[in-house]
Coordinates of C-alpha atoms and ligand atoms in Angstrom, one line a residue:
M1 CA 14.5 85.0 -45.0
I2 CA 12.4 83.8 -47.9
T3 CA 11.9 86.4 -50.5
T4 CA 9.7 86.4 -53.6
H5 CA 10.4 87.9 -56.9
P6 CA 7.8 90.3 -58.1
F7 CA 7.7 89.0 -61.7
N8 CA 8.2 85.3 -61.0
D9 CA 7.2 84.3 -57.6
D10 CA 5.8 81.0 -58.7
K11 CA 9.0 79.0 -58.9
L12 CA 11.1 77.1 -56.3
R13 CA 14.5 78.7 -56.1
E14 CA 17.7 76.8 -56.1
E15 CA 19.7 78.4 -53.4
C16 CA 23.3 77.8 -54.4
G17 CA 25.9 76.8 -56.9
V18 CA 29.6 75.9 -56.1
F19 CA 32.7 75.8 -58.2
G20 CA 36.4 75.1 -57.4
V21 CA 39.7 75.1 -59.3
A22 CA 42.8 73.3 -58.0
G23 CA 46.0 74.1 -59.7
A24 CA 45.6 76.7 -62.4
I25 CA 47.4 80.0 -63.1
D26 CA 44.2 82.0 -63.4
A27 CA 42.2 80.0 -60.8
A28 CA 40.0 82.9 -59.6
A29 CA 39.2 84.0 -63.2
M30 CA 38.2 80.4 -64.0
V31 CA 36.0 80.3 -60.9
A32 CA 34.3 83.5 -62.1
L33 CA 33.5 81.9 -65.4
G34 CA 32.3 78.7 -63.7
L35 CA 30.0 80.7 -61.4
H36 CA 28.7 82.6 -64.4
A37 CA 27.5 79.3 -65.9
L38 CA 25.9 78.5 -62.5
Q39 CA 24.2 81.8 -62.2
H40 CA 20.7 80.2 -62.6
R41 CA 21.3 78.5 -59.2
G42 CA 21.5 81.8 -57.3
Q43 CA 21.4 85.4 -58.4
E44 CA 21.5 87.4 -55.3
A45 CA 25.2 87.1 -54.1
A46 CA 28.5 85.7 -55.3
G47 CA 31.9 85.2 -53.8
I48 CA 35.3 83.8 -54.5
S49 CA 38.1 82.8 -52.1
S50 CA 41.6 82.0 -53.4
F51 CA 44.9 80.7 -51.8
D52 CA 48.3 81.7 -53.1
G53 CA 50.3 79.2 -51.1
T54 CA 50.7 81.6 -48.2
T55 CA 47.6 83.8 -47.9
F56 CA 43.9 83.5 -48.5
H57 CA 42.1 86.3 -50.4
D58 CA 38.4 86.8 -51.0
H59 CA 35.8 89.0 -52.6
K60 CA 32.1 88.6 -51.8
A61 CA 29.2 90.9 -52.7
L62 CA 25.5 91.0 -53.3
G63 CA 24.5 90.8 -56.9
L64 CA 25.3 88.9 -60.1
V65 CA 28.7 87.3 -60.9
A66 CA 29.2 89.6 -63.9
G67 CA 28.8 92.7 -61.8
N68 CA 31.0 91.5 -59.0
F69 CA 33.9 90.1 -60.9
D70 CA 34.3 92.3 -63.9
S71 CA 37.0 94.5 -62.5
E72 CA 40.7 93.7 -63.2
E73 CA 41.5 95.2 -59.8
I74 CA 39.3 92.7 -58.0
M75 CA 40.6 89.8 -60.1
R76 CA 44.2 90.8 -59.4
L77 CA 43.6 90.7 -55.7
L78 CA 42.3 87.1 -55.9
K79 CA 45.8 85.6 -56.3
G80 CA 46.8 82.0 -56.3
E81 CA 46.4 78.8 -58.2
W82 CA 43.6 77.5 -56.0
A83 CA 40.2 79.1 -55.7
I84 CA 36.6 78.3 -54.8
G85 CA 33.4 80.2 -55.4
H86 CA 29.7 80.3 -54.7
V87 CA 26.5 81.8 -56.0
R88 CA 23.5 82.0 -53.8
Y89 CA 19.8 83.0 -53.7
A90 CA 19.1 84.8 -50.5
T91 CA 17.6 87.9 -49.0
T92 CA 18.9 91.3 -50.0
G93 CA 20.2 94.0 -47.6
E94 CA 23.3 94.8 -45.7
T95 CA 22.7 92.1 -43.1
A96 CA 22.9 89.4 -45.8
L97 CA 26.5 90.2 -46.7
R98 CA 27.9 88.3 -43.7
N99 CA 26.1 85.2 -45.0
V100 CA 27.6 85.4 -48.5
Q101 CA 30.0 82.5 -49.2
P102 CA 32.6 81.2 -49.3
L103 CA 32.7 81.5 -45.5
Y104 CA 36.2 81.7 -44.1
A105 CA 37.8 80.9 -40.7
E106 CA 41.2 80.7 -39.2
L107 CA 41.4 77.3 -37.6
A108 CA 44.3 75.8 -35.6
S109 CA 45.4 74.1 -38.8
G110 CA 45.3 77.3 -40.8
G111 CA 42.9 79.0 -43.1
F112 CA 39.7 77.2 -44.1
A113 CA 37.2 78.5 -46.7
I114 CA 34.0 76.6 -47.4
A115 CA 31.3 76.9 -50.2
H116 CA 28.1 74.9 -49.6
N117 CA 25.1 73.9 -51.7
G118 CA 22.3 72.4 -49.7
N119 CA 20.9 72.8 -46.2
I120 CA 21.7 71.2 -42.8
S121 CA 18.5 70.0 -41.4
N122 CA 19.7 69.8 -37.8
A123 CA 21.7 73.1 -37.9
V124 CA 19.4 74.9 -35.4
K125 CA 20.0 72.1 -32.8
L126 CA 23.7 72.0 -33.5
R127 CA 24.1 75.7 -33.3
H128 CA 22.2 75.8 -30.0
D129 CA 24.6 73.2 -28.5
L130 CA 27.7 74.9 -30.0
V131 CA 26.7 78.4 -28.7
R132 CA 26.1 76.8 -25.2
S133 CA 29.6 75.5 -25.2
G134 CA 31.1 78.8 -26.2
S135 CA 31.2 79.1 -30.0
I136 CA 30.6 82.6 -31.4
F137 CA 28.8 82.6 -34.7
Q138 CA 29.4 85.4 -37.3
S139 CA 26.5 84.6 -39.6
T140 CA 23.1 83.1 -39.6
S141 CA 24.1 80.5 -42.2
D142 CA 23.7 76.8 -41.5
T143 CA 27.1 76.3 -43.2
E144 CA 28.9 78.0 -40.3
T145 CA 27.9 75.1 -38.0
I146 CA 30.3 72.9 -40.1
I147 CA 33.1 75.4 -39.4
H148 CA 32.5 75.3 -35.7
L149 CA 32.2 71.6 -35.6
V150 CA 35.5 71.3 -37.3
A151 CA 37.1 73.9 -34.9
T152 CA 35.8 72.0 -31.8
S153 CA 36.5 68.5 -33.0
R154 CA 38.9 66.5 -30.8
Y155 CA 40.5 64.7 -33.8
R156 CA 44.0 65.6 -34.7
T157 CA 44.2 66.1 -38.5
L158 CA 42.1 68.6 -40.4
L159 CA 40.6 65.8 -42.6
D160 CA 39.6 63.8 -39.5
K161 CA 38.1 66.8 -37.9
F162 CA 36.2 67.6 -41.1
I163 CA 34.9 64.0 -41.3
D164 CA 33.9 64.1 -37.6
A165 CA 32.0 67.4 -38.3
L166 CA 30.1 65.9 -41.2
K167 CA 29.1 62.8 -39.2
Q168 CA 27.2 65.1 -36.9
V169 CA 25.2 67.0 -39.6
E170 CA 22.0 65.9 -41.2
G171 CA 20.5 67.0 -44.5
A172 CA 22.0 68.0 -47.8
Y173 CA 25.5 69.2 -48.6
S174 CA 27.7 69.4 -51.6
L175 CA 30.8 71.2 -50.3
I176 CA 34.0 72.5 -51.7
C177 CA 36.6 73.6 -49.1
L178 CA 39.9 75.4 -49.6
T179 CA 42.6 74.7 -47.0
E180 CA 46.3 75.2 -46.7
M181 CA 46.8 71.5 -47.5
G182 CA 44.6 71.5 -50.6
M183 CA 41.0 71.2 -51.7
I184 CA 38.3 69.0 -50.4
A185 CA 35.1 68.3 -52.3
C186 CA 32.3 66.2 -50.8
R187 CA 28.7 65.2 -51.1
D188 CA 26.3 64.0 -48.3
P189 CA 25.7 60.3 -48.0
L190 CA 22.5 60.5 -49.9
G191 CA 23.9 62.7 -52.7
I192 CA 20.9 65.0 -52.5
R193 CA 22.6 68.0 -54.2
P194 CA 24.8 67.4 -57.3
L195 CA 28.5 67.8 -57.5
V196 CA 30.8 66.8 -60.4
M197 CA 34.5 66.6 -61.0
G198 CA 36.3 67.6 -64.2
R199 CA 39.9 68.1 -65.5
I200 CA 41.9 70.2 -67.7
G201 CA 45.2 68.8 -69.0
P202 CA 46.9 65.6 -68.2
E203 CA 45.7 63.2 -65.4
D204 CA 49.0 63.8 -63.8
G205 CA 49.6 67.4 -63.0
G206 CA 46.6 68.9 -64.7
T207 CA 43.9 71.2 -63.2
V208 CA 41.1 69.6 -61.2
I209 CA 37.7 71.3 -61.2
F210 CA 34.6 70.7 -59.0
A211 CA 31.2 72.1 -60.0
S212 CA 27.5 71.9 -59.1
E213 CA 26.8 71.1 -62.8
T214 CA 28.6 69.9 -65.9
V215 CA 27.6 73.1 -67.8
A216 CA 30.2 74.9 -65.6
L217 CA 32.9 72.5 -66.7
D218 CA 32.0 73.2 -70.3
I219 CA 32.5 76.9 -69.9
V220 CA 36.1 76.6 -68.8
G221 CA 36.9 73.9 -71.3
A222 CA 37.2 71.1 -68.7
E223 CA 36.5 67.5 -69.4
F224 CA 33.8 65.8 -67.3
V225 CA 35.5 63.1 -65.2
R226 CA 32.7 61.8 -63.0
S227 CA 30.2 62.8 -60.3
V228 CA 31.5 63.0 -56.8
E229 CA 29.7 60.0 -55.3
P230 CA 27.2 60.3 -52.5
G231 CA 29.2 60.1 -49.2
E232 CA 32.5 60.6 -50.9
L233 CA 35.2 63.1 -50.0
V234 CA 37.7 63.9 -52.7
V235 CA 40.9 65.5 -51.5
V236 CA 43.3 67.2 -54.0
S237 CA 46.6 67.8 -52.3
G238 CA 50.3 67.6 -53.2
G239 CA 49.6 66.6 -56.8
E240 CA 47.4 63.7 -55.8
I241 CA 43.7 63.0 -55.8
R242 CA 42.5 60.8 -53.0
S243 CA 39.0 59.5 -52.4
H244 CA 37.6 58.8 -48.9
R245 CA 34.3 57.1 -48.0
P246 CA 34.0 57.6 -44.3
F247 CA 30.2 57.2 -44.1
Q248 CA 28.1 54.0 -43.8
Q249 CA 27.0 53.1 -47.3
K250 CA 23.4 54.1 -48.1
A251 CA 21.2 54.0 -51.2
S252 CA 21.5 57.5 -52.7
R253 CA 18.5 59.9 -53.0
P254 CA 19.5 62.7 -55.4
C255 CA 17.0 65.6 -55.8
I256 CA 14.5 64.8 -58.5
F257 CA 13.7 68.5 -59.0
E258 CA 17.2 69.0 -60.5
H259 CA 15.8 67.2 -63.5
V260 CA 12.5 69.0 -63.5
Y261 CA 13.7 72.6 -63.1
F262 CA 16.9 73.5 -61.2
S263 CA 19.7 72.3 -63.5
R264 CA 20.4 73.9 -66.8
P265 CA 19.0 71.8 -69.7
D266 CA 22.5 71.5 -71.2
S267 CA 23.9 69.8 -68.0
I268 CA 24.3 66.1 -67.4
V269 CA 22.9 65.2 -63.9
D270 CA 23.3 61.7 -62.4
G271 CA 24.3 60.5 -65.8
S272 CA 21.2 61.8 -67.6
S273 CA 20.9 64.7 -70.0
V274 CA 18.6 67.2 -68.3
Y275 CA 17.1 68.2 -71.7
T276 CA 16.4 64.6 -72.7
V277 CA 14.7 63.9 -69.4
R278 CA 12.6 67.0 -69.6
K279 CA 11.4 66.1 -73.1
A280 CA 10.6 62.6 -71.8
I281 CA 8.5 64.1 -68.9
G282 CA 6.6 66.1 -71.6
G283 CA 6.0 62.8 -73.5
Q284 CA 4.7 61.1 -70.4
L285 CA 2.4 64.1 -69.7
A286 CA 0.9 63.8 -73.3
I287 CA 0.3 60.0 -72.7
E288 CA -1.3 60.6 -69.3
S289 CA -3.2 63.8 -70.0
P290 CA -4.0 64.3 -73.7
V291 CA -6.2 67.2 -74.7
D292 CA -7.9 68.2 -78.0
V293 CA -6.2 71.5 -78.9
D294 CA -4.7 73.4 -81.9
L295 CA -1.3 74.3 -80.4
V296 CA 1.2 73.2 -77.7
I297 CA 2.8 76.3 -76.1
P298 CA 5.7 76.3 -73.6
V299 CA 5.8 78.7 -70.7
P300 CA 9.4 79.8 -71.4
D301 CA 12.0 79.0 -70.7
S302 CA 11.7 76.3 -68.2
G303 CA 8.6 74.7 -69.8
T304 CA 10.2 74.5 -73.3
P305 CA 11.8 71.0 -73.3
A306 CA 8.7 69.4 -71.8
A307 CA 6.5 71.2 -74.3
I308 CA 8.6 69.8 -77.2
G309 CA 8.2 66.3 -75.7
Y310 CA 4.4 66.8 -75.3
A311 CA 4.1 68.0 -78.9
Q312 CA 6.2 65.2 -80.3
Q313 CA 4.3 62.5 -78.4
S314 CA 0.8 64.0 -79.2
G315 CA 1.6 65.0 -82.8
L316 CA 0.3 68.5 -82.1
P317 CA 2.1 71.6 -83.5
F318 CA 4.6 73.2 -81.1
E319 CA 4.6 77.0 -81.3
L320 CA 6.1 79.9 -79.3
G321 CA 2.8 81.5 -78.2
I322 CA 4.5 83.2 -75.2
I323 CA 7.6 85.4 -75.8
R324 CA 9.9 85.9 -72.9
S325 CA 12.0 89.1 -72.4
H326 CA 15.5 88.2 -71.4
Y327 CA 16.2 91.7 -70.1
V328 CA 14.2 91.5 -66.9
G329 CA 16.9 91.1 -64.3
R330 CA 16.3 90.2 -60.7
T331 CA 17.7 93.6 -59.8
F332 CA 15.0 95.4 -61.7
I333 CA 13.5 98.2 -59.5
Q334 CA 10.4 96.8 -57.9
P335 CA 7.4 98.8 -59.1
G336 CA 4.9 100.3 -56.8
D337 CA 1.7 98.4 -55.9
G338 CA -0.3 100.3 -58.6
V339 CA 1.6 98.7 -61.5
R340 CA 2.9 95.5 -59.8
H341 CA 0.1 93.4 -61.4
L342 CA 1.6 94.4 -64.8
G343 CA 4.9 92.9 -63.9
V344 CA 4.2 89.5 -65.5
K345 CA 4.0 91.2 -68.9
L346 CA 7.5 92.5 -68.5
K347 CA 8.8 88.9 -68.5
H348 CA 6.1 87.1 -70.6
N349 CA 3.9 88.4 -73.4
A350 CA 1.4 86.6 -75.6
N351 CA 2.2 86.2 -79.3
R352 CA -1.3 87.5 -80.1
P353 CA -1.5 86.9 -83.9
L354 CA -0.6 83.2 -83.3
V355 CA -3.0 82.4 -80.4
T356 CA -6.1 84.4 -81.3
G357 CA -9.0 82.1 -81.8
K358 CA -6.9 79.0 -81.0
K359 CA -7.3 76.2 -78.5
L360 CA -4.0 76.0 -76.5
V361 CA -2.3 73.7 -74.1
L362 CA 0.3 75.5 -72.0
I363 CA 3.2 73.5 -70.6
D364 CA 5.0 74.6 -67.5
D365 CA 7.5 72.8 -65.2
S366 CA 5.7 73.3 -61.9
I367 CA 3.1 75.3 -59.9
V368 CA 4.2 76.7 -56.6
R369 CA 1.9 79.5 -55.5
G370 CA -0.2 79.6 -58.7
T371 CA 0.0 83.3 -59.1
T372 CA 2.1 83.4 -62.3
S373 CA 0.0 80.6 -63.8
L374 CA -3.2 82.6 -63.2
K375 CA -1.6 85.7 -64.9
I376 CA -0.4 83.7 -67.9
V377 CA -3.8 82.0 -68.4
Q378 CA -5.4 85.4 -68.2
M379 CA -2.9 86.8 -70.6
M380 CA -3.7 84.1 -73.2
R381 CA -7.4 84.7 -72.9
D382 CA -6.9 88.5 -73.2
A383 CA -5.0 87.7 -76.4
G384 CA -8.1 86.0 -77.8
A385 CA -7.3 82.2 -77.1
A386 CA -10.5 80.1 -77.5
E387 CA -9.5 77.6 -74.8
V388 CA -6.5 77.6 -72.4
H389 CA -5.5 74.2 -70.9
M390 CA -2.5 73.8 -68.5
R391 CA -0.3 70.7 -68.2
I392 CA 2.5 70.6 -65.6
A393 CA 5.7 68.6 -66.0
S394 CA 6.0 67.6 -62.4
P395 CA 3.5 66.2 -59.8
P396 CA 1.8 68.8 -57.5
T397 CA 4.4 70.5 -55.2
M398 CA 2.7 69.8 -51.8
H399 CA 5.6 69.9 -49.3
S400 CA 8.4 72.3 -48.4
C401 CA 12.1 71.5 -49.2
F402 CA 14.6 71.5 -46.3
Y403 CA 17.6 70.5 -48.4
G404 CA 18.7 73.9 -49.9
V405 CA 15.8 74.9 -52.1
N406 CA 13.9 78.0 -51.2
T407 CA 10.3 76.8 -50.9
P408 CA 7.4 78.7 -49.4
E409 CA 5.9 77.2 -46.3
R410 CA 3.1 74.7 -46.9
S411 CA 0.3 77.2 -46.4
K412 CA 1.6 79.1 -49.5
L413 CA 1.9 76.0 -51.7
L414 CA -1.2 75.9 -53.8
A415 CA -1.2 72.1 -54.1
A416 CA -1.0 71.7 -50.3
Q417 CA -4.2 73.8 -49.9
K418 CA -6.4 72.8 -52.9
S419 CA -7.5 69.8 -54.9
I420 CA -6.5 69.8 -58.6
E421 CA -10.0 70.9 -59.5
E422 CA -9.7 73.8 -57.0
M423 CA -6.3 74.7 -58.5
R424 CA -7.8 74.7 -62.0
Q425 CA -10.5 77.1 -60.8
F426 CA -7.8 79.3 -59.1
I427 CA -5.7 79.6 -62.2
Q428 CA -8.9 79.8 -64.4
A429 CA -7.7 77.2 -66.9
D430 CA -10.1 75.1 -69.0
S431 CA -8.4 72.0 -67.7
L432 CA -5.3 71.3 -65.5
A433 CA -3.2 68.1 -65.1
F434 CA 0.1 67.2 -63.6
V435 CA 2.4 64.3 -64.6
S436 CA 2.1 61.5 -62.2
I437 CA 5.0 60.6 -59.8
N438 CA 5.4 57.2 -61.7
G439 CA 5.4 59.1 -65.0
L440 CA 8.2 61.3 -63.7
Y441 CA 10.2 58.2 -62.7
R442 CA 9.5 56.6 -66.1
A443 CA 10.9 59.7 -67.8
L444 CA 14.1 59.0 -65.7
G445 CA 14.3 55.5 -67.0
E446 CA 12.7 53.7 -63.9
A447 CA 9.7 51.4 -64.3
S448 CA 7.9 53.3 -61.5
R449 CA 8.6 54.8 -58.0
E450 CA 9.7 52.1 -55.7
E451 CA 7.6 52.9 -52.6
E452 CA 10.0 51.1 -50.2
A453 CA 13.2 52.5 -51.7
P454 CA 12.7 55.4 -54.1
R455 CA 15.7 56.2 -56.3
Y456 CA 15.4 60.0 -55.8
C457 CA 14.5 62.5 -53.1
D458 CA 11.0 63.5 -54.2
A459 CA 9.8 64.8 -50.8
C460 CA 8.3 68.0 -52.2
F461 CA 5.8 65.8 -54.1
T462 CA 5.4 62.9 -51.7
G463 CA 6.4 64.2 -48.2
D464 CA 8.8 61.2 -47.9
Y465 CA 11.9 63.1 -46.6
P466 CA 15.0 60.9 -46.8
T467 CA 16.7 62.3 -43.7
P468 CA 15.5 63.1 -40.2
L469 CA 14.3 66.7 -39.9
T470 CA 15.6 67.1 -36.4
D471 CA 15.1 70.9 -36.2
L472 CA 11.4 70.4 -37.2
S473 CA 10.8 67.5 -34.8
E474 CA 12.0 69.4 -31.8
R475 CA 8.4 70.0 -30.8
E476 CA 9.3 71.8 -27.6
Q477 CA 10.6 74.6 -29.9
P478 CA 7.4 75.8 -31.5
N479 CA 9.1 78.4 -33.7
Q480 CA 11.4 75.9 -35.4
L481 CA 9.6 76.0 -38.7
M482 CA 9.8 79.7 -38.7
L483 CA 13.5 79.6 -37.8
L484 CA 14.2 77.2 -40.5
A485 CA 12.3 79.2 -43.1
E486 CA 14.2 82.3 -42.0
R487 CA 17.6 80.8 -41.8
V488 CA 19.7 81.6 -44.8
G489 CA 20.7 78.4 -46.4
G490 CA 23.5 77.7 -48.8
Ligands
LIG501 FE1 14.7 68.3 -54.3 FE2 12.1 68.4 -53.5 FE3 13.9 66.8 -52.3 FE4 14.1 69.4 -52.0 S1 12.4 68.1 -51.3 S2 15.8 68.0 -52.4 S3 13.4 70.1 -54.1 S4 13.1 66.7 -54.4

């Protein structure tokens, strides 16, 4: 079920982060640290599964990593030198607990725990077929279809069964699985969601780490080895690391929004520093859409690197005209309707002495519904700004994501419903401009977007989805879109 946050309902939400440790004395504690560094990828639930050579252990709960894994008692229960973990963005409430990952199943080959970042775009169809042939699902998560496909595969070894299962799924998956024979990390053939590999200690006999982002390697002191390649399965077992490439080779299409917003700016994604790319996007924006103002102001925190780039390119002063409170947690009690409109000020407040009487350009990473942009523009006017212009460090978000990002349906996406001039009127800015799609590609080091073979998945801007959307195209099932929107992804 898609939820919105009362104080920041104008962002796309990354749904998950994954982390795995193969071969360390305090594996579960390291996973807790790694998940902490990935907390921005999902704040509503967290879980860890470990394996001690005989038995699997797990702890999963709604809430933040720090609250769930701060007890010595819980950490003592998560025994073993192998562990995987997951953070997710999902609905709240008791019914959601069954969807919190890692999911675990007893297969014929033994225990199997799985942590998934992404979304299977034919999961509704697969689930329907599996249920008809007798599978009993425990959750509403698309990830569980992979478990049932593994369980029902006719192949002999667990690895072959797993590959057989993955060949039937479409969409986006970066997976870390914990089994009795070792750990498997893999990325879908297009590499839509990120996954990296790191190491602590010697190449031979050290600890192997897998993570959604390099920032999580940093926090446990691991060295970045490489990305798990699109379509690659990396198996860590018996002191060896083996790479398998069972899928037909395809040109990769990693998610371009990781660079715009999802990943932490101190991560390296697809070989590029996220911070550097965001600054370059701001520079492109300044080239494409200059404006005669006194100050460049970031909408913190996500607009900050692009605002620095805009200021450096334009030669205008960069100032912190909006101050963000870091103490507004996602668990803050939701206020009643009477004061809900004040919520934005809990998170953002105008730096009044700086902005009064000034012409401003505000830089933000994206506009989804437009509600927060409207409140921020109003806030700057209330603080006495003479002019408020808005520049956005991504093209208009016009399409929903079906690859693991919590996007509202198209009817709620402002850019899908309005022209840029109508959007400007809606947010009440003096002017509004977005970076062009080619400008975004230029910031990533490409000459422009190759229309025939784009380097990235950019479907939320272009509608050019890189995989079939089987569940959506089953026209005889008119409620598919609703089912997809309500399904709890990973
Ligand atoms: Fe990323 Fe957008 Fe593609 Fe989703 S649709 S994977 S958010 S680029």
